[in-house]
C-alpha positions as a Markdown table, in Angstrom:
| # | Residue | x | y | z |
|---|---|---|---|---|
| 1 | Met | 0.0 | 0.0 | 0.0 |
| 2 | Thr | 1.5 | 3.3 | -1.0 |
| 3 | Asn | 0.3 | 6.8 | -0.4 |
| 4 | Gly | 1.4 | 10.3 | -1.0 |
| 5 | His | 3.9 | 10.6 | 1.8 |
| 6 | Thr | 5.5 | 7.2 | 1.0 |
| 7 | Asn | 6.0 | 8.3 | -2.7 |
| 8 | Asp | 7.6 | 11.6 | -1.5 |
| 9 | Tyr | 10.1 | 9.6 | 0.7 |
| 10 | Lys | 10.9 | 7.3 | -2.2 |
| 11 | Thr | 11.5 | 10.3 | -4.5 |
| 12 | Asn | 13.8 | 11.8 | -1.8 |
| 13 | Ala | 15.7 | 8.4 | -1.7 |
| 14 | Arg | 16.1 | 8.4 | -5.5 |
| 15 | Arg | 17.4 | 12.0 | -5.4 |
| 16 | Leu | 19.8 | 11.2 | -2.6 |
| 17 | Arg | 21.1 | 8.1 | -4.5 |
| 18 | Asp | 21.6 | 10.1 | -7.7 |
| 19 | Ala | 23.4 | 12.9 | -5.9 |
| 20 | Leu | 25.7 | 10.5 | -4.1 |
| 21 | Ala | 26.4 | 8.6 | -7.4 |
| 22 | Ala | 27.3 | 12.0 | -9.0 |
| 23 | Glu | 29.9 | 12.4 | -6.2 |
| 24 | Gly | 31.2 | 8.8 | -6.7 |
| 25 | Phe | 29.4 | 7.1 | -3.9 |
| 26 | Asp | 27.2 | 4.2 | -5.1 |
| 27 | Ile | 24.5 | 3.0 | -2.7 |
| 28 | Ser | 21.5 | 0.7 | -3.2 |
| 29 | His | 18.0 | 2.1 | -3.3 |
| 30 | Ala | 17.3 | 0.2 | 0.0 |
| 31 | Lys | 20.2 | 2.0 | 1.7 |
| 32 | Ala | 18.9 | 5.3 | 0.4 |
| 33 | Leu | 15.5 | 4.5 | 1.9 |
| 34 | Glu | 17.1 | 3.7 | 5.2 |
| 35 | Leu | 19.1 | 7.0 | 5.1 |
| 36 | Val | 15.9 | 9.0 | 4.3 |
| 37 | Ala | 14.2 | 7.3 | 7.3 |
| 38 | Lys | 17.1 | 8.4 | 9.6 |
| 39 | Gln | 16.9 | 11.9 | 8.2 |
| 40 | Asn | 13.2 | 11.9 | 9.3 |
| 41 | Gly | 14.1 | 10.8 | 12.8 |
| 42 | Val | 13.0 | 7.2 | 12.7 |
| 43 | Arg | 14.9 | 4.0 | 13.0 |
| 44 | Asp | 14.2 | 2.4 | 9.6 |
| 45 | Trp | 12.2 | 2.6 | 6.4 |
| 46 | Asn | 9.3 | 0.4 | 7.6 |
| 47 | Thr | 8.7 | 2.7 | 10.6 |
| 48 | Leu | 8.8 | 5.8 | 8.3 |
| 49 | Ala | 6.4 | 4.2 | 5.8 |
| 50 | Ala | 4.0 | 3.3 | 8.6 |
| 51 | Arg | 4.2 | 6.8 | 10.2 |
| 52 | Pro | 0.9 | 8.6 | 10.0 |
| 53 | Val | 1.0 | 12.0 | 8.4 |
| 54 | Ala | -2.4 | 13.2 | 9.4 |
| 55 | Thr | -3.4 | 15.6 | 12.1 |
| 56 | Lys | -4.4 | 14.2 | 15.5 |
| 57 | Ala | -8.1 | 14.4 | 14.5 |
| 58 | Glu | -7.5 | 12.7 | 11.2 |
| 59 | Glu | -5.2 | 10.0 | 12.8 |
| 60 | Thr | -8.2 | 8.8 | 14.8 |
| 61 | Thr | -10.2 | 8.3 | 11.7 |
| 62 | Ser | -7.4 | 6.6 | 9.8 |
| 63 | Gly | -7.7 | 3.5 | 11.9 |
| 64 | Ala | -4.3 | 3.5 | 13.6 |
| 65 | Pro | -4.8 | 3.4 | 17.4 |
| 66 | Phe | -1.7 | 5.6 | 17.9 |
| 67 | Gly | 1.3 | 6.9 | 16.0 |
| 68 | Val | 5.0 | 6.4 | 16.1 |
| 69 | Gly | 6.5 | 8.6 | 18.8 |
| 70 | Glu | 3.3 | 8.9 | 20.8 |
| 71 | Ser | 3.1 | 8.2 | 24.6 |
| 72 | Val | 0.8 | 5.4 | 25.6 |
| 73 | Ala | -0.5 | 4.1 | 28.9 |
| 74 | Gly | -2.7 | 1.3 | 30.1 |
| 75 | Thr | -2.2 | -2.3 | 31.2 |
| 76 | Phe | -0.1 | -5.3 | 30.3 |
| 77 | Asn | -1.3 | -8.6 | 32.0 |
| 78 | Gly | -3.3 | -6.5 | 34.4 |
| 79 | Asn | -0.2 | -4.5 | 35.5 |
| 80 | Pro | 0.0 | -0.7 | 34.9 |
| 81 | Ala | 2.1 | 0.1 | 31.8 |
| 82 | Gln | 3.4 | 3.3 | 30.2 |
| 83 | Gly | 5.7 | 3.9 | 27.3 |
| 84 | Arg | 6.3 | 5.2 | 23.8 |
| 85 | Val | 5.3 | 3.7 | 20.4 |
| 86 | Ile | 8.6 | 3.1 | 18.5 |
| 87 | Gly | 7.1 | 1.1 | 15.6 |
| 88 | Leu | 3.8 | 0.7 | 13.9 |
| 89 | Glu | 2.8 | -1.3 | 10.8 |
| 90 | Glu | -0.4 | -2.3 | 9.3 |
| 91 | Thr | -1.1 | -6.0 | 9.1 |
| 92 | Ile | -2.8 | -7.8 | 6.2 |
| 93 | Lys | -6.0 | -7.9 | 8.3 |
| 94 | Pro | -8.1 | -4.6 | 8.2 |
| 95 | Asp | -8.1 | -2.7 | 11.5 |
| 96 | Leu | -5.2 | -4.7 | 13.0 |
| 97 | Trp | -1.8 | -3.1 | 13.6 |
| 98 | Arg | 1.6 | -4.5 | 14.8 |
| 99 | Val | 2.9 | -2.1 | 17.4 |
| 100 | Thr | 6.2 | -2.0 | 19.1 |
| 101 | Val | 6.2 | -0.2 | 22.5 |
| 102 | Ala | 9.2 | 0.8 | 24.5 |
| 103 | Phe | 8.0 | 0.7 | 28.1 |
| 104 | Asn | 9.4 | 2.9 | 30.9 |
| 105 | Pro | 9.5 | 1.6 | 33.5 |
| 106 | Pro | 9.7 | -2.0 | 32.2 |
| 107 | Val | 6.6 | -4.2 | 32.5 |
| 108 | Asp | 6.3 | -7.6 | 34.1 |
| 109 | Val | 5.2 | -10.0 | 31.3 |
| 110 | Ser | 4.8 | -13.0 | 33.6 |
| 111 | Thr | 1.3 | -14.1 | 34.8 |
| 112 | Ser | 2.8 | -16.1 | 37.7 |
| 113 | Lys | 3.1 | -14.8 | 41.2 |
| 114 | Leu | 6.2 | -17.0 | 41.7 |
| 115 | Phe | 8.2 | -15.6 | 38.8 |
| 116 | Ser | 8.9 | -12.1 | 37.3 |
| 117 | Ser | 10.1 | -11.3 | 33.8 |
| 118 | Gln | 10.6 | -7.6 | 33.1 |
| 119 | Arg | 10.6 | -6.3 | 29.5 |
| 120 | Arg | 11.4 | -2.9 | 28.1 |
| 121 | Arg | 10.2 | -3.5 | 24.5 |
| 122 | Ile | 7.2 | -5.5 | 23.4 |
| 123 | Gln | 5.7 | -6.1 | 19.9 |
| 124 | Met | 2.0 | -7.1 | 19.7 |
| 125 | Val | -0.9 | -7.0 | 17.3 |
| 126 | Val | -3.6 | -4.6 | 18.4 |
| 127 | Gly | -7.0 | -3.5 | 17.2 |
| 128 | Thr | -8.1 | 0.1 | 16.5 |
| 129 | Asp | -9.1 | 0.3 | 20.2 |
| 130 | Gly | -5.5 | -0.4 | 21.3 |
| 131 | Arg | -6.3 | -3.8 | 22.8 |
| 132 | Ser | -4.2 | -6.8 | 21.9 |
| 133 | Arg | -5.6 | -9.2 | 19.3 |
| 134 | Arg | -4.7 | -12.4 | 17.6 |
| 135 | Leu | -4.4 | -12.1 | 13.8 |
| 136 | Thr | -7.8 | -13.8 | 13.7 |
| 137 | Gly | -9.1 | -10.6 | 15.4 |
| 138 | Thr | -10.1 | -12.2 | 18.7 |
| 139 | Glu | -9.0 | -10.3 | 21.8 |
| 140 | Thr | -6.2 | -11.8 | 23.9 |
| 141 | Gly | -6.7 | -9.5 | 26.9 |
| 142 | Val | -2.9 | -9.2 | 27.4 |
| 143 | Met | -2.4 | -5.5 | 26.6 |
| 144 | Ala | -4.8 | -2.5 | 26.5 |
| 145 | Leu | -3.2 | 0.9 | 25.7 |
| 146 | Thr | -4.5 | 4.3 | 24.8 |
| 147 | Arg | -2.8 | 7.6 | 24.0 |
| 148 | Ala | -1.4 | 9.1 | 27.2 |
């Protein structure tokens, strides 16, 4: 799925690649895309391509539960959780998103009272409501996050 902002980034990558080639530096198109992503303050091309470009009001109607860089808060396995979205990509299923969250402080992912396992970064599939889902769309109940 391509849209206007993705095409703009790809055009920038082509221009960067051409300019570097003119100076004697040959890079692949994939490398140029990664460099454009870093110039836009994100970690990689996939994150940049998934980044919403709409206003806050338009983001809500676009279907994504939150955007890259936004603060989120809620629960993980019933425990309080807060963090920042560092990755977001659309799945093949409508209204389901793969989100990567950097939690601060770390969250306990264990459901046992006898064991604790802290995680700083978690990737899960969520619905438009910010609740974790299986790719079949059924709710897992593990994570529930909203914009903070």
